[in-house]
Amino acid sequence: MARPRYRYRIYILTMLVLVGSGVLMTQLHDFQINRQDEFRKLVPTNYEVQIREPGVRGEIIDRNGVVLAKNNRNYQLIFNLKEIHQDYLQQFWQDHKGEKDAKPPGIVEIINQWVRPKLAQQGIDAKYSASAMEGHYLTHGGLIPFIFRDDLSYDQFAHFAEHNLELPGVYVTVTPRRIYPYGSLASHCLGYLKQWAKGDVPPEFKHYTGDPKGISGIEATMDQYMRGSQGIRTILKNEKGKNLRVVDYLKPSQGSEVQLTLDARIQYLTETVLRRAGRAAAVVMDPRTGEVLAMASVPDFNPNDFIPNITSKRYAEYRDNKSAPFLNRAISNFPPASTFKIPTAITAAINGLHGMDCDCKGYTPYGKAKIRCWKTWGHGVLGIKEAIQRSCNPYFMKIAKTVGTAKMVESYSMLGLGQPTGIRLPRESAGILPGSIDWQRRYRNKVMTNALTGMLAIGQGDSEATPLQMAALISAVANGGKLYQPRIVREVSHPDLGIQISNRPKLKTNLIQQGLAPVQLQNIREGMRLAAHKIGGTARRATPDGIIIGAKTGTAQTTDLGIKTHVAWTVAFAPFDNPRYVVVVAVKRGGSGGKVAGPLVKLILTGLFAQEEGHKLPLKKQQPYIGNTDLISEISLPDDNPLAAAFLADGETGEEASAIVVIHPEPEEPEDLPLPTIRAEIDPRGSVIPSAIPIPE
């Protein structure tokens, strides 16, 4: 009878084993299959992170290899805010498990109370913009790191890298930083950078840093060449976010080097001379090639102020300056005044007006109206040479009457007026050529009358031109009739790809082939020589000692900031027999071309020929010049100035200023001036002294 009892026990034991095994198998299935992802996250694992590094921007050098823009190593402390936030929240909820009312702090509080105390221990904490960080996190999440500091020293960088704080999402990195060694020198030519925007960020990167973008000057027009190829650093990290080792590293590559036609020493000379005026522009060109040796505009700015971003205070100083320091006046419109008498003389020669004389009685009648000469009692009978020398208005208005509007506009267009030169600089003005198609579109209700054509001949009315356009035109007069396209980029070369762009002189028009007889061109040149050297010449104050030059002045009445005033011009080439330089200067609120622009041209030419004689021109770091809106009646050159010569004897100076007021004054700011990256200001929440809270373990 005992056997059944034992048998029941065996059954019960077997059932218990089966039930237990079933429960165990169910739990194992739940753990290993249903909840494997949950438990896999709890297992300490290593993972890889790809960090994008921006390419190294190519350098900008002058024609002699002087570095005008380069890159220095910049050490940054960056936050991946998503990593920091997620890591903190994970530990926070573990510590507050089951607490329904528990509320984790926001990202700013996490940084201030958890991250910054550890940074302070390492001596690398800093005040920051908490609002900017919040906005960055909302916009970019963890894809784009937030730059907490971009001014670490190498010792701070090395110390942090060696003593990792095991703070997930906190890193140090090395990036290239743009540097302009000579400050504001050639700032309008070089331009400035803007920090990259989010754009289309590749999904494979958990950390992404883009390339700065050029938005002004050469930095903008040659941006595609100067940008380097990206680098990728792959890092192995443990579950705590600690860097274990670099798994792979693709080094960022250097972008292309851009060589300019500028001569840094001539640029420094030109800018230094031009700072005697409040607002002005100057161009120095090699007439044999069209290469721009110097291009200056005052006031100016320091492109280093924009690296990596500009403070709102500094930008406001630039923006609110009535002298408009961002405006590159060398490629902006000015009323040209009597400098337009040179293209009028060329127009006459091309259209067969050879040996024309004019009896100047002090005015030219247009119906009942009279347009007067600056010399009210008249010059008497003049030929082309004397008309240029004395800047006689009636002579050139007679040319306009004889040639007619259509031929005047056609010839001016052929000379490059009323159209951009095509130089590799952004926002170049085209000038205004009355009677052209663009002029007709701009002023639909106007009709070109004989009087308007006469004003075009003397550079008044609606006429406008840029100093660069005039430099190219005067170069054609100087070199025998070849109108070259102005160039500022000489060569672009890549360290691996070799030469990408090699600019050679580009001939736009051969005036001799267009009908300008060499003898007529020589008459125009001779008229400019007389203007610079003979009693009664309007450009005698532009002449350096011992050098024969050709020159022409101009004085345009205009309105500026609501005040009737003048623009003063002088255009010149030198030396006369074998021209190597063309110098053009235009000055806002200058009393006259001869008394204001002329002495500035003289100083520049004196420096140029001093360099040819073996005197090395200085080259120093330039501080930005804020300019002014003062009226300048005359620029005097002291005898003890190393670049100045004694004044020539006074005679009839011919400081003409037409009574015709220019209707359309020069705009003081380009409408589409790109905005830079404005630095976020430190705010109260980013200024608190970090105090540690209990750190989740």
PDB file of N, CA and C in Angstrom, residues 563-637:
ATOM      1  N   ILE A 563      23.664 118.380 -47.379  1.00  0.00           N
ATOM      2  CA  ILE A 563      24.451 119.607 -47.530  1.00  0.00           C
ATOM      3  C   ILE A 563      25.023 119.678 -48.945  1.00  0.00           C
ATOM      4  N   LYS A 564      24.936 120.860 -49.573  1.00  0.00           N
ATOM      5  CA  LYS A 564      25.576 121.054 -50.868  1.00  0.00           C
ATOM      6  C   LYS A 564      27.082 121.121 -50.678  1.00  0.00           C
ATOM      7  N   THR A 565      27.783 120.283 -51.398  1.00  0.00           N
ATOM      8  CA  THR A 565      29.230 120.205 -51.220  1.00  0.00           C
ATOM      9  C   THR A 565      29.861 119.729 -52.528  1.00  0.00           C
ATOM     10  N   HIS A 566      31.098 119.239 -52.466  1.00  0.00           N
ATOM     11  CA  HIS A 566      31.816 118.831 -53.668  1.00  0.00           C
ATOM     12  C   HIS A 566      32.430 117.446 -53.500  1.00  0.00           C
ATOM     13  N   VAL A 567      32.691 116.827 -54.640  1.00  0.00           N
ATOM     14  CA  VAL A 567      33.549 115.646 -54.716  1.00  0.00           C
ATOM     15  C   VAL A 567      34.785 116.057 -55.502  1.00  0.00           C
ATOM     16  N   ALA A 568      35.948 115.811 -54.936  1.00  0.00           N
ATOM     17  CA  ALA A 568      37.217 116.216 -55.550  1.00  0.00           C
ATOM     18  C   ALA A 568      37.907 115.010 -56.171  1.00  0.00           C
ATOM     19  N   TRP A 569      38.317 115.144 -57.428  1.00  0.00           N
ATOM     20  CA  TRP A 569      38.981 114.069 -58.171  1.00  0.00           C
ATOM     21  C   TRP A 569      40.360 114.529 -58.655  1.00  0.00           C
ATOM     22  N   THR A 570      41.262 113.568 -58.744  1.00  0.00           N
ATOM     23  CA  THR A 570      42.452 113.718 -59.567  1.00  0.00           C
ATOM     24  C   THR A 570      42.808 112.349 -60.129  1.00  0.00           C
ATOM     25  N   VAL A 571      43.035 112.303 -61.442  1.00  0.00           N
ATOM     26  CA  VAL A 571      43.494 111.079 -62.101  1.00  0.00           C
ATOM     27  C   VAL A 571      44.849 111.390 -62.719  1.00  0.00           C
ATOM     28  N   ALA A 572      45.769 110.431 -62.655  1.00  0.00           N
ATOM     29  CA  ALA A 572      47.127 110.712 -63.134  1.00  0.00           C
ATOM     30  C   ALA A 572      47.807 109.429 -63.602  1.00  0.00           C
ATOM     31  N   PHE A 573      48.785 109.594 -64.503  1.00  0.00           N
ATOM     32  CA  PHE A 573      49.655 108.476 -64.866  1.00  0.00           C
ATOM     33  C   PHE A 573      51.099 108.971 -64.848  1.00  0.00           C
ATOM     34  N   ALA A 574      52.027 108.045 -64.568  1.00  0.00           N
ATOM     35  CA  ALA A 574      53.430 108.436 -64.455  1.00  0.00           C
ATOM     36  C   ALA A 574      54.331 107.199 -64.609  1.00  0.00           C
ATOM     37  N   PRO A 575      55.588 107.412 -65.037  1.00  0.00           N
ATOM     38  CA  PRO A 575      56.092 108.650 -65.643  1.00  0.00           C
ATOM     39  C   PRO A 575      55.501 108.836 -67.034  1.00  0.00           C
ATOM     40  N   PHE A 576      55.587 110.017 -67.552  1.00  0.00           N
ATOM     41  CA  PHE A 576      54.859 110.364 -68.763  1.00  0.00           C
ATOM     42  C   PHE A 576      55.289 109.536 -69.970  1.00  0.00           C
ATOM     43  N   ASP A 577      56.597 109.358 -70.165  1.00  0.00           N
ATOM     44  CA  ASP A 577      57.083 108.683 -71.367  1.00  0.00           C
ATOM     45  C   ASP A 577      56.970 107.165 -71.294  1.00  0.00           C
ATOM     46  N   ASN A 578      57.015 106.611 -70.110  1.00  0.00           N
ATOM     47  CA  ASN A 578      56.932 105.154 -69.948  1.00  0.00           C
ATOM     48  C   ASN A 578      56.072 104.844 -68.722  1.00  0.00           C
ATOM     49  N   PRO A 579      54.769 105.025 -68.829  1.00  0.00           N
ATOM     50  CA  PRO A 579      53.902 104.947 -67.641  1.00  0.00           C
ATOM     51  C   PRO A 579      53.912 103.566 -66.994  1.00  0.00           C
ATOM     52  N   ARG A 580      54.161 103.561 -65.696  1.00  0.00           N
ATOM     53  CA  ARG A 580      54.119 102.333 -64.904  1.00  0.00           C
ATOM     54  C   ARG A 580      53.029 102.384 -63.833  1.00  0.00           C
ATOM     55  N   TYR A 581      52.509 103.583 -63.591  1.00  0.00           N
ATOM     56  CA  TYR A 581      51.496 103.737 -62.548  1.00  0.00           C
ATOM     57  C   TYR A 581      50.368 104.640 -63.039  1.00  0.00           C
ATOM     58  N   VAL A 582      49.167 104.255 -62.677  1.00  0.00           N
ATOM     59  CA  VAL A 582      48.001 105.140 -62.768  1.00  0.00           C
ATOM     60  C   VAL A 582      47.466 105.291 -61.357  1.00  0.00           C
ATOM     61  N   VAL A 583      47.223 106.530 -60.947  1.00  0.00           N
ATOM     62  CA  VAL A 583      46.706 106.811 -59.606  1.00  0.00           C
ATOM     63  C   VAL A 583      45.429 107.628 -59.743  1.00  0.00           C
ATOM     64  N   VAL A 584      44.375 107.164 -59.100  1.00  0.00           N
ATOM     65  CA  VAL A 584      43.083 107.858 -59.100  1.00  0.00           C
ATOM     66  C   VAL A 584      42.664 108.068 -57.651  1.00  0.00           C
ATOM     67  N   VAL A 585      42.288 109.295 -57.320  1.00  0.00           N
ATOM     68  CA  VAL A 585      41.821 109.636 -55.969  1.00  0.00           C
ATOM     69  C   VAL A 585      40.526 110.421 -56.088  1.00  0.00           C
ATOM     70  N   ALA A 586      39.528 110.038 -55.286  1.00  0.00           N
ATOM     71  CA  ALA A 586      38.259 110.775 -55.199  1.00  0.00           C
ATOM     72  C   ALA A 586      37.957 111.016 -53.725  1.00  0.00           C
ATOM     73  N   VAL A 587      37.593 112.244 -53.376  1.00  0.00           N
ATOM     74  CA  VAL A 587      37.400 112.644 -51.981  1.00  0.00           C
ATOM     75  C   VAL A 587      36.018 113.261 -51.805  1.00  0.00           C
ATOM     76  N   LYS A 588      35.247 112.714 -50.864  1.00  0.00           N
ATOM     77  CA  LYS A 588      33.964 113.322 -50.508  1.00  0.00           C
ATOM     78  C   LYS A 588      34.203 114.618 -49.742  1.00  0.00           C
ATOM     79  N   ARG A 589      33.356 115.602 -50.020  1.00  0.00           N
ATOM     80  CA  ARG A 589      33.432 116.910 -49.378  1.00  0.00           C
ATOM     81  C   ARG A 589      34.799 117.559 -49.543  1.00  0.00           C
ATOM     82  N   GLY A 590      35.422 117.309 -50.687  1.00  0.00           N
ATOM     83  CA  GLY A 590      36.677 117.971 -51.004  1.00  0.00           C
ATOM     84  C   GLY A 590      36.410 119.283 -51.716  1.00  0.00           C
ATOM     85  N   GLY A 591      37.085 120.331 -51.319  1.00  0.00           N
ATOM     86  CA  GLY A 591      36.834 121.653 -51.882  1.00  0.00           C
ATOM     87  C   GLY A 591      37.053 121.716 -53.373  1.00  0.00           C
ATOM     88  N   SER A 592      38.111 121.085 -53.864  1.00  0.00           N
ATOM     89  CA  SER A 592      38.381 121.050 -55.306  1.00  0.00           C
ATOM     90  C   SER A 592      39.343 119.922 -55.593  1.00  0.00           C
ATOM     91  N   GLY A 593      39.321 119.481 -56.861  1.00  0.00           N
ATOM     92  CA  GLY A 593      40.205 118.393 -57.241  1.00  0.00           C
ATOM     93  C   GLY A 593      41.665 118.742 -57.096  1.00  0.00           C
ATOM     94  N   GLY A 594      42.027 119.968 -57.522  1.00  0.00           N
ATOM     95  CA  GLY A 594      43.436 120.363 -57.479  1.00  0.00           C
ATOM     96  C   GLY A 594      43.958 120.554 -56.078  1.00  0.00           C
ATOM     97  N   LYS A 595      43.176 121.133 -55.180  1.00  0.00           N
ATOM     98  CA  LYS A 595      43.657 121.466 -53.837  1.00  0.00           C
ATOM     99  C   LYS A 595      43.531 120.321 -52.832  1.00  0.00           C
ATOM    100  N   VAL A 596      42.674 119.335 -53.122  1.00  0.00           N
ATOM    101  CA  VAL A 596      42.446 118.258 -52.151  1.00  0.00           C
ATOM    102  C   VAL A 596      42.939 116.915 -52.691  1.00  0.00           C
ATOM    103  N   ALA A 597      42.381 116.475 -53.821  1.00  0.00           N
ATOM    104  CA  ALA A 597      42.793 115.178 -54.362  1.00  0.00           C
ATOM    105  C   ALA A 597      44.195 115.238 -54.953  1.00  0.00           C
ATOM    106  N   GLY A 598      44.549 116.376 -55.551  1.00  0.00           N
ATOM    107  CA  GLY A 598      45.872 116.514 -56.172  1.00  0.00           C
ATOM    108  C   GLY A 598      47.022 116.247 -55.224  1.00  0.00           C
ATOM    109  N   PRO A 599      47.078 116.899 -54.045  1.00  0.00           N
ATOM    110  CA  PRO A 599      48.178 116.620 -53.111  1.00  0.00           C
ATOM    111  C   PRO A 599      48.241 115.158 -52.666  1.00  0.00           C
ATOM    112  N   LEU A 600      47.103 114.482 -52.569  1.00  0.00           N
ATOM    113  CA  LEU A 600      47.108 113.068 -52.185  1.00  0.00           C
ATOM    114  C   LEU A 600      47.730 112.219 -53.292  1.00  0.00           C
ATOM    115  N   VAL A 601      47.410 112.540 -54.542  1.00  0.00           N
ATOM    116  CA  VAL A 601      48.043 111.841 -55.657  1.00  0.00           C
ATOM    117  C   VAL A 601      49.548 112.082 -55.646  1.00  0.00           C
ATOM    118  N   LYS A 602      49.930 113.307 -55.352  1.00  0.00           N
ATOM    119  CA  LYS A 602      51.360 113.644 -55.297  1.00  0.00           C
ATOM    120  C   LYS A 602      52.083 112.796 -54.257  1.00  0.00           C
ATOM    121  N   LEU A 603      51.500 112.639 -53.075  1.00  0.00           N
ATOM    122  CA  LEU A 603      52.132 111.844 -52.024  1.00  0.00           C
ATOM    123  C   LEU A 603      52.262 110.385 -52.440  1.00  0.00           C
ATOM    124  N   ILE A 604      51.227 109.856 -53.060  1.00  0.00           N
ATOM    125  CA  ILE A 604      51.284 108.453 -53.488  1.00  0.00           C
ATOM    126  C   ILE A 604      52.361 108.263 -54.550  1.00  0.00           C
ATOM    127  N   LEU A 605      52.402 109.138 -55.547  1.00  0.00           N
ATOM    128  CA  LEU A 605      53.418 109.020 -56.602  1.00  0.00           C
ATOM    129  C   LEU A 605      54.824 109.201 -56.041  1.00  0.00           C
ATOM    130  N   THR A 606      54.971 110.122 -55.099  1.00  0.00           N
ATOM    131  CA  THR A 606      56.286 110.325 -54.486  1.00  0.00           C
ATOM    132  C   THR A 606      56.759 109.055 -53.802  1.00  0.00           C
ATOM    133  N   GLY A 607      55.859 108.382 -53.097  1.00  0.00           N
ATOM    134  CA  GLY A 607      56.212 107.128 -52.443  1.00  0.00           C
ATOM    135  C   GLY A 607      56.537 106.035 -53.434  1.00  0.00           C
ATOM    136  N   LEU A 608      55.795 105.971 -54.524  1.00  0.00           N
ATOM    137  CA  LEU A 608      56.043 104.937 -55.527  1.00  0.00           C
ATOM    138  C   LEU A 608      57.426 105.084 -56.147  1.00  0.00           C
ATOM    139  N   PHE A 609      57.799 106.306 -56.478  1.00  0.00           N
ATOM    140  CA  PHE A 609      59.109 106.495 -57.111  1.00  0.00           C
ATOM    141  C   PHE A 609      60.241 106.423 -56.091  1.00  0.00           C
ATOM    142  N   ALA A 610      59.941 106.737 -54.838  1.00  0.00           N
ATOM    143  CA  ALA A 610      60.947 106.527 -53.796  1.00  0.00           C
ATOM    144  C   ALA A 610      61.260 105.043 -53.667  1.00  0.00           C
ATOM    145  N   GLN A 611      60.248 104.204 -53.795  1.00  0.00           N
ATOM    146  CA  GLN A 611      60.474 102.758 -53.736  1.00  0.00           C
ATOM    147  C   GLN A 611      61.311 102.294 -54.916  1.00  0.00           C
ATOM    148  N   GLU A 612      61.051 102.843 -56.090  1.00  0.00           N
ATOM    149  CA  GLU A 612      61.857 102.466 -57.259  1.00  0.00           C
ATOM    150  C   GLU A 612      63.319 102.842 -57.076  1.00  0.00           C
ATOM    151  N   GLU A 613      63.566 103.898 -56.306  1.00  0.00           N
ATOM    152  CA  GLU A 613      64.934 104.347 -56.073  1.00  0.00           C
ATOM    153  C   GLU A 613      65.609 103.600 -54.926  1.00  0.00           C
ATOM    154  N   GLY A 614      64.942 102.598 -54.377  1.00  0.00           N
ATOM    155  CA  GLY A 614      65.570 101.776 -53.350  1.00  0.00           C
ATOM    156  C   GLY A 614      65.116 102.044 -51.932  1.00  0.00           C
ATOM    157  N   HIS A 615      64.199 102.997 -51.731  1.00  0.00           N
ATOM    158  CA  HIS A 615      63.678 103.266 -50.390  1.00  0.00           C
ATOM    159  C   HIS A 615      62.526 102.301 -50.106  1.00  0.00           C
ATOM    160  N   LYS A 616      62.725 101.442 -49.119  1.00  0.00           N
ATOM    161  CA  LYS A 616      61.714 100.430 -48.800  1.00  0.00           C
ATOM    162  C   LYS A 616      60.530 101.080 -48.098  1.00  0.00           C
ATOM    163  N   LEU A 617      59.358 100.937 -48.695  1.00  0.00           N
ATOM    164  CA  LEU A 617      58.156 101.496 -48.074  1.00  0.00           C
ATOM    165  C   LEU A 617      57.803 100.713 -46.818  1.00  0.00           C
ATOM    166  N   PRO A 618      57.307 101.378 -45.790  1.00  0.00           N
ATOM    167  CA  PRO A 618      56.956 100.670 -44.550  1.00  0.00           C
ATOM    168  C   PRO A 618      55.736  99.784 -44.738  1.00  0.00           C
ATOM    169  N   LEU A 619      55.617  98.790 -43.876  1.00  0.00           N
ATOM    170  CA  LEU A 619      54.453  97.906 -43.844  1.00  0.00           C
ATOM    171  C   LEU A 619      54.190  97.558 -42.385  1.00  0.00           C
ATOM    172  N   LYS A 620      53.100  98.072 -41.846  1.00  0.00           N
ATOM    173  CA  LYS A 620      52.776  97.877 -40.440  1.00  0.00           C
ATOM    174  C   LYS A 620      51.312  97.477 -40.299  1.00  0.00           C
ATOM    175  N   LYS A 621      50.976  97.031 -39.103  1.00  0.00           N
ATOM    176  CA  LYS A 621      49.586  96.701 -38.802  1.00  0.00           C
ATOM    177  C   LYS A 621      48.775  97.991 -38.719  1.00  0.00           C
ATOM    178  N   GLN A 622      47.669  98.027 -39.453  1.00  0.00           N
ATOM    179  CA  GLN A 622      46.820  99.207 -39.492  1.00  0.00           C
ATOM    180  C   GLN A 622      45.689  99.076 -38.471  1.00  0.00           C
ATOM    181  N   GLN A 623      45.454 100.146 -37.743  1.00  0.00           N
ATOM    182  CA  GLN A 623      44.264 100.236 -36.912  1.00  0.00           C
ATOM    183  C   GLN A 623      43.130 100.824 -37.745  1.00  0.00           C
ATOM    184  N   PRO A 624      41.890 100.421 -37.498  1.00  0.00           N
ATOM    185  CA  PRO A 624      40.799 100.962 -38.322  1.00  0.00           C
ATOM    186  C   PRO A 624      40.667 102.461 -38.189  1.00  0.00           C
ATOM    187  N   TYR A 625      40.332 103.096 -39.292  1.00  0.00           N
ATOM    188  CA  TYR A 625      40.164 104.546 -39.358  1.00  0.00           C
ATOM    189  C   TYR A 625      38.675 104.852 -39.429  1.00  0.00           C
ATOM    190  N   ILE A 626      38.168 105.670 -38.487  1.00  0.00           N
ATOM    191  CA  ILE A 626      36.725 105.898 -38.399  1.00  0.00           C
ATOM    192  C   ILE A 626      36.250 106.955 -39.374  1.00  0.00           C
ATOM    193  N   GLY A 627      37.152 107.769 -39.930  1.00  0.00           N
ATOM    194  CA  GLY A 627      36.773 108.785 -40.893  1.00  0.00           C
ATOM    195  C   GLY A 627      36.026 109.938 -40.256  1.00  0.00           C
ATOM    196  N   ASN A 628      35.485 110.811 -41.096  1.00  0.00           N
ATOM    197  CA  ASN A 628      34.689 111.942 -40.625  1.00  0.00           C
ATOM    198  C   ASN A 628      33.918 112.527 -41.796  1.00  0.00           C
ATOM    199  N   THR A 629      33.050 113.450 -41.508  1.00  0.00           N
ATOM    200  CA  THR A 629      32.244 114.107 -42.548  1.00  0.00           C
ATOM    201  C   THR A 629      32.613 115.582 -42.675  1.00  0.00           C
ATOM    202  N   ASP A 630      33.843 115.921 -42.325  1.00  0.00           N
ATOM    203  CA  ASP A 630      34.284 117.314 -42.367  1.00  0.00           C
ATOM    204  C   ASP A 630      34.452 117.801 -43.809  1.00  0.00           C
ATOM    205  N   LEU A 631      34.270 119.095 -43.996  1.00  0.00           N
ATOM    206  CA  LEU A 631      34.577 119.727 -45.270  1.00  0.00           C
ATOM    207  C   LEU A 631      36.082 119.964 -45.355  1.00  0.00           C
ATOM    208  N   ILE A 632      36.677 119.657 -46.488  1.00  0.00           N
ATOM    209  CA  ILE A 632      38.118 119.823 -46.673  1.00  0.00           C
ATOM    210  C   ILE A 632      38.334 120.823 -47.796  1.00  0.00           C
ATOM    211  N   SER A 633      38.792 122.001 -47.453  1.00  0.00           N
ATOM    212  CA  SER A 633      39.001 123.026 -48.475  1.00  0.00           C
ATOM    213  C   SER A 633      40.347 122.855 -49.167  1.00  0.00           C
ATOM    214  N   GLU A 634      41.325 122.332 -48.442  1.00  0.00           N
ATOM    215  CA  GLU A 634      42.666 122.200 -49.016  1.00  0.00           C
ATOM    216  C   GLU A 634      43.484 121.249 -48.157  1.00  0.00           C
ATOM    217  N   ILE A 635      44.354 120.488 -48.808  1.00  0.00           N
ATOM    218  CA  ILE A 635      45.296 119.628 -48.096  1.00  0.00           C
ATOM    219  C   ILE A 635      46.690 120.178 -48.314  1.00  0.00           C
ATOM    220  N   SER A 636      47.316 120.604 -47.220  1.00  0.00           N
ATOM    221  CA  SER A 636      48.655 121.176 -47.285  1.00  0.00           C
ATOM    222  C   SER A 636      49.681 120.098 -46.952  1.00  0.00           C
ATOM    223  N   LEU A 637      50.796 120.153 -47.635  1.00  0.00           N
ATOM    224  CA  LEU A 637      51.862 119.181 -47.427  1.00  0.00           C
ATOM    225  C   LEU A 637      53.050 119.886 -46.792  1.00  0.00           C
TER     226      LEU A 637
END
